[in-house]
Amino acid sequence: MPDFHLQGIAQQHYQAGRLAEAEAVYAQLLEQHPQNAQVLSWLALITDRLGKLEESIAYYKQILVLDPNAAEAHSNLGAVLCQKGNVSEAIVHQRLAVELMPNDGDAHYNLGVALYQNRQIAEAIACYQQAVKLKSGHVRAHNNLGMALYRLGNLEESAVHYQQAIALHPDHINAHNGLGLCCFTWGSWIRQSFIISERSH
């Protein structure tokens, strides 16, 4: 059992934004308890936030050695691997996370992010749709659905999801920009169709 006093100190540092200090204390705890999944999870999270992606990946993989069915570790590892550019490996872990947590909207969202990054747009859309079905207030999933649908030329549905993202988060810059792009593209298509129609008469 980890030292509760040290855990308290680590959490105080973390809550205050002193991530390097929190990492140092959790590293001390890990020396005492090298197979404690909770300590490994905190170190994985903190090193990710510090931009130490290789270390974060290593911690998540240690958790999965201890428990291959640790669903959140699969999902979080997949997210870090995506940041690192290891998208194919990320997809493997995100698929496992979805299998282990089929009713978790975030798991479907994270798989969608990895698939989108791998240019599997249609599959990413299916994941984002499942994410908002399970968690209707998932702002990022609505925004990413807008982005993915726009990529496939589905402007009307894209605009709907951007609008939903804005309704949930009025200051969402990317959603506002995406909706504006939808409107601009739609307007350009209408103008082009009108010109073609005029020329045909």
Short mmCIF file of C-alpha atoms in Angstrom, two decimals:
data_model
loop_
_atom_site.label_atom_id
_atom_site.label_comp_id
_atom_site.label_asym_id
_atom_site.label_seq_id
_atom_site.Cartn_x
_atom_site.Cartn_y
_atom_site.Cartn_z
CA MET A 1 0.00 0.00 0.00
CA PRO A 2 1.56 3.36 -1.01
CA ASP A 3 2.47 5.85 1.69
CA PHE A 4 -0.65 7.99 2.20
CA HIS A 5 1.45 10.95 3.36
CA LEU A 6 3.51 10.91 0.15
CA GLN A 7 0.35 10.42 -1.92
CA GLY A 8 -1.13 13.51 -0.28
CA ILE A 9 1.99 15.55 -1.06
CA ALA A 10 1.97 14.34 -4.68
CA GLN A 11 -1.68 15.29 -5.07
CA GLN A 12 -1.11 18.73 -3.55
CA HIS A 13 1.64 19.36 -6.11
CA TYR A 14 -0.56 18.07 -8.94
CA GLN A 15 -3.59 20.14 -7.96
CA ALA A 16 -1.39 23.24 -7.73
CA GLY A 17 0.02 22.61 -11.21
CA ARG A 18 3.48 21.70 -9.93
CA LEU A 19 3.74 18.72 -12.26
CA ALA A 20 7.51 18.18 -12.02
CA GLU A 21 7.30 18.06 -8.22
CA ALA A 22 4.30 15.69 -8.39
CA GLU A 23 6.22 13.46 -10.78
CA ALA A 24 9.20 13.33 -8.40
CA VAL A 25 7.03 12.26 -5.46
CA TYR A 26 5.17 9.62 -7.48
CA ALA A 27 8.53 8.33 -8.75
CA GLN A 28 9.57 7.93 -5.12
CA LEU A 29 6.34 6.03 -4.44
CA LEU A 30 7.00 3.81 -7.47
CA GLU A 31 10.41 2.85 -6.09
CA GLN A 32 8.64 1.63 -2.97
CA HIS A 33 5.77 -0.04 -4.87
CA PRO A 34 6.98 -0.88 -8.41
CA GLN A 35 3.82 -2.82 -9.31
CA ASN A 36 1.21 -0.37 -8.07
CA ALA A 37 -1.10 0.40 -11.00
CA GLN A 38 -2.48 3.59 -9.41
CA VAL A 39 0.99 5.10 -9.01
CA LEU A 40 1.91 4.05 -12.56
CA SER A 41 -1.30 5.64 -13.83
CA TRP A 42 -0.53 8.96 -12.17
CA LEU A 43 3.01 8.93 -13.55
CA ALA A 44 1.68 8.14 -17.03
CA LEU A 45 -0.77 11.05 -16.83
CA ILE A 46 1.78 13.52 -15.45
CA THR A 47 4.54 12.65 -17.92
CA ASP A 48 2.00 12.98 -20.75
CA ARG A 49 1.10 16.48 -19.53
CA LEU A 50 4.79 17.33 -19.28
CA GLY A 51 5.32 16.25 -22.88
CA LYS A 52 7.44 13.24 -21.90
CA LEU A 53 5.56 10.97 -24.27
CA GLU A 54 8.02 8.08 -24.33
CA GLU A 55 7.95 7.87 -20.54
CA SER A 56 4.16 8.08 -20.48
CA ILE A 57 3.92 5.25 -23.03
CA ALA A 58 6.29 3.12 -20.95
CA TYR A 59 4.20 3.64 -17.79
CA TYR A 60 0.95 2.73 -19.57
CA LYS A 61 2.58 -0.41 -20.97
CA GLN A 62 3.70 -1.37 -17.46
CA ILE A 63 0.07 -1.08 -16.32
CA LEU A 64 -1.01 -3.37 -19.16
CA VAL A 65 1.60 -5.95 -18.20
CA LEU A 66 0.01 -6.01 -14.74
CA ASP A 67 -3.54 -6.05 -16.16
CA PRO A 68 -3.99 -6.65 -19.91
CA ASN A 69 -7.68 -5.75 -19.57
CA ALA A 70 -7.11 -2.31 -18.06
CA ALA A 71 -9.47 -0.52 -20.44
CA GLU A 72 -8.60 3.06 -19.50
CA ALA A 73 -4.89 2.31 -19.84
CA HIS A 74 -5.51 1.03 -23.38
CA SER A 75 -7.48 4.18 -24.22
CA ASN A 76 -4.98 6.58 -22.67
CA LEU A 77 -2.04 4.75 -24.22
CA GLY A 78 -3.73 5.01 -27.60
CA ALA A 79 -4.15 8.76 -27.14
CA VAL A 80 -0.46 9.23 -26.29
CA LEU A 81 0.61 7.03 -29.20
CA CYS A 82 -1.48 9.25 -31.49
CA GLN A 83 0.36 12.30 -30.20
CA LYS A 84 3.63 10.50 -30.89
CA GLY A 85 2.52 9.65 -34.44
CA ASN A 86 2.30 5.88 -33.84
CA VAL A 87 -1.23 5.78 -35.22
CA SER A 88 -1.44 2.11 -36.23
CA GLU A 89 -0.44 0.97 -32.74
CA ALA A 90 -2.80 3.56 -31.25
CA ILE A 91 -5.74 2.10 -33.19
CA VAL A 92 -4.99 -1.38 -31.81
CA HIS A 93 -5.21 -0.10 -28.23
CA GLN A 94 -8.26 2.08 -28.90
CA ARG A 95 -10.12 -0.89 -30.43
CA LEU A 96 -9.31 -2.93 -27.32
CA ALA A 97 -10.59 -0.08 -25.14
CA VAL A 98 -13.89 -0.03 -27.06
CA GLU A 99 -14.21 -3.82 -26.74
CA LEU A 100 -13.66 -3.54 -22.98
CA MET A 101 -15.85 -0.42 -22.56
CA PRO A 102 -18.52 -0.65 -25.30
CA ASN A 103 -20.82 1.83 -23.54
CA ASP A 104 -18.17 4.48 -22.95
CA GLY A 105 -18.56 7.46 -25.27
CA ASP A 106 -15.00 8.64 -24.69
CA ALA A 107 -13.60 5.28 -25.79
CA HIS A 108 -15.46 5.51 -29.10
CA TYR A 109 -14.37 9.14 -29.49
CA ASN A 110 -10.71 8.28 -28.92
CA LEU A 111 -10.89 5.48 -31.48
CA GLY A 112 -12.45 7.97 -33.90
CA VAL A 113 -9.55 10.38 -33.38
CA ALA A 114 -7.01 7.67 -34.19
CA LEU A 115 -8.93 6.50 -37.26
CA TYR A 116 -9.33 10.06 -38.53
CA GLN A 117 -5.62 10.64 -38.09
CA ASN A 118 -5.08 7.48 -40.13
CA ARG A 119 -7.35 8.92 -42.88
CA GLN A 120 -10.06 6.31 -42.24
CA ILE A 121 -12.71 9.02 -42.35
CA ALA A 122 -15.86 6.89 -42.73
CA GLU A 123 -14.86 4.66 -39.81
CA ALA A 124 -14.00 7.71 -37.73
CA ILE A 125 -17.47 9.15 -38.41
CA ALA A 126 -19.09 5.91 -37.19
CA CYS A 127 -17.08 6.14 -33.96
CA TYR A 128 -17.95 9.80 -33.40
CA GLN A 129 -21.62 9.04 -34.05
CA GLN A 130 -21.52 6.28 -31.45
CA ALA A 131 -19.80 8.65 -29.03
CA VAL A 132 -22.58 11.27 -29.28
CA LYS A 133 -25.22 8.54 -29.11
CA LEU A 134 -23.77 7.37 -25.81
CA LYS A 135 -22.90 10.85 -24.57
CA SER A 136 -25.04 13.51 -26.27
CA GLY A 137 -23.15 16.37 -24.65
CA HIS A 138 -19.77 15.28 -26.04
CA VAL A 139 -18.60 18.60 -27.48
CA ARG A 140 -15.40 17.31 -29.06
CA ALA A 141 -17.22 14.43 -30.75
CA HIS A 142 -19.78 16.83 -32.28
CA ASN A 143 -16.97 19.13 -33.46
CA ASN A 144 -14.97 16.27 -34.93
CA LEU A 145 -18.09 14.89 -36.60
CA GLY A 146 -18.54 18.27 -38.24
CA MET A 147 -14.94 18.19 -39.44
CA ALA A 148 -15.10 14.60 -40.74
CA LEU A 149 -18.46 15.05 -42.49
CA TYR A 150 -17.13 18.21 -44.14
CA ARG A 151 -14.19 16.18 -45.45
CA LEU A 152 -16.68 13.84 -47.16
CA GLY A 153 -18.69 16.76 -48.60
CA ASN A 154 -21.71 16.33 -46.32
CA LEU A 155 -22.08 20.03 -45.59
CA GLU A 156 -25.59 20.00 -44.19
CA GLU A 157 -24.94 17.34 -41.55
CA SER A 158 -21.52 18.82 -40.86
CA ALA A 159 -23.12 22.18 -40.06
CA VAL A 160 -25.64 20.50 -37.74
CA HIS A 161 -22.88 18.99 -35.61
CA TYR A 162 -20.86 22.20 -35.54
CA GLN A 163 -24.02 23.97 -34.34
CA GLN A 164 -24.52 21.35 -31.63
CA ALA A 165 -20.92 21.80 -30.49
CA ILE A 166 -21.47 25.58 -30.30
CA ALA A 167 -24.75 25.13 -28.41
CA LEU A 168 -22.89 23.05 -25.82
CA HIS A 169 -19.81 25.29 -25.77
CA PRO A 170 -20.54 28.78 -27.18
CA ASP A 171 -16.86 29.79 -27.14
CA HIS A 172 -15.65 26.77 -29.12
CA ILE A 173 -13.42 28.49 -31.70
CA ASN A 174 -12.90 25.45 -33.92
CA ALA A 175 -16.64 24.79 -34.14
CA HIS A 176 -17.31 28.43 -35.09
CA ASN A 177 -14.58 28.29 -37.73
CA GLY A 178 -15.86 24.97 -39.06
CA LEU A 179 -19.43 26.25 -39.30
CA GLY A 180 -18.21 29.36 -41.10
CA LEU A 181 -16.29 27.20 -43.59
CA CYS A 182 -19.41 25.08 -44.19
CA CYS A 183 -21.46 28.19 -44.92
CA PHE A 184 -18.79 29.65 -47.19
CA THR A 185 -18.42 26.38 -49.14
CA TRP A 186 -22.20 25.97 -49.40
CA GLY A 187 -22.50 29.54 -50.69
CA SER A 188 -19.76 28.93 -53.26
CA TRP A 189 -21.54 25.81 -54.51
CA ILE A 190 -24.83 27.69 -54.83
CA ARG A 191 -23.17 30.51 -56.76
CA GLN A 192 -21.39 28.04 -59.04
CA SER A 193 -24.64 26.12 -59.67
CA PHE A 194 -26.41 29.40 -60.49
CA ILE A 195 -23.69 30.40 -62.99
CA ILE A 196 -23.82 26.98 -64.68
CA SER A 197 -27.61 27.20 -64.83
CA GLU A 198 -27.49 30.69 -66.35
CA ARG A 199 -24.97 29.61 -68.98
CA SER A 200 -27.14 26.67 -70.00
CA HIS A 201 -30.08 28.93 -70.88
#
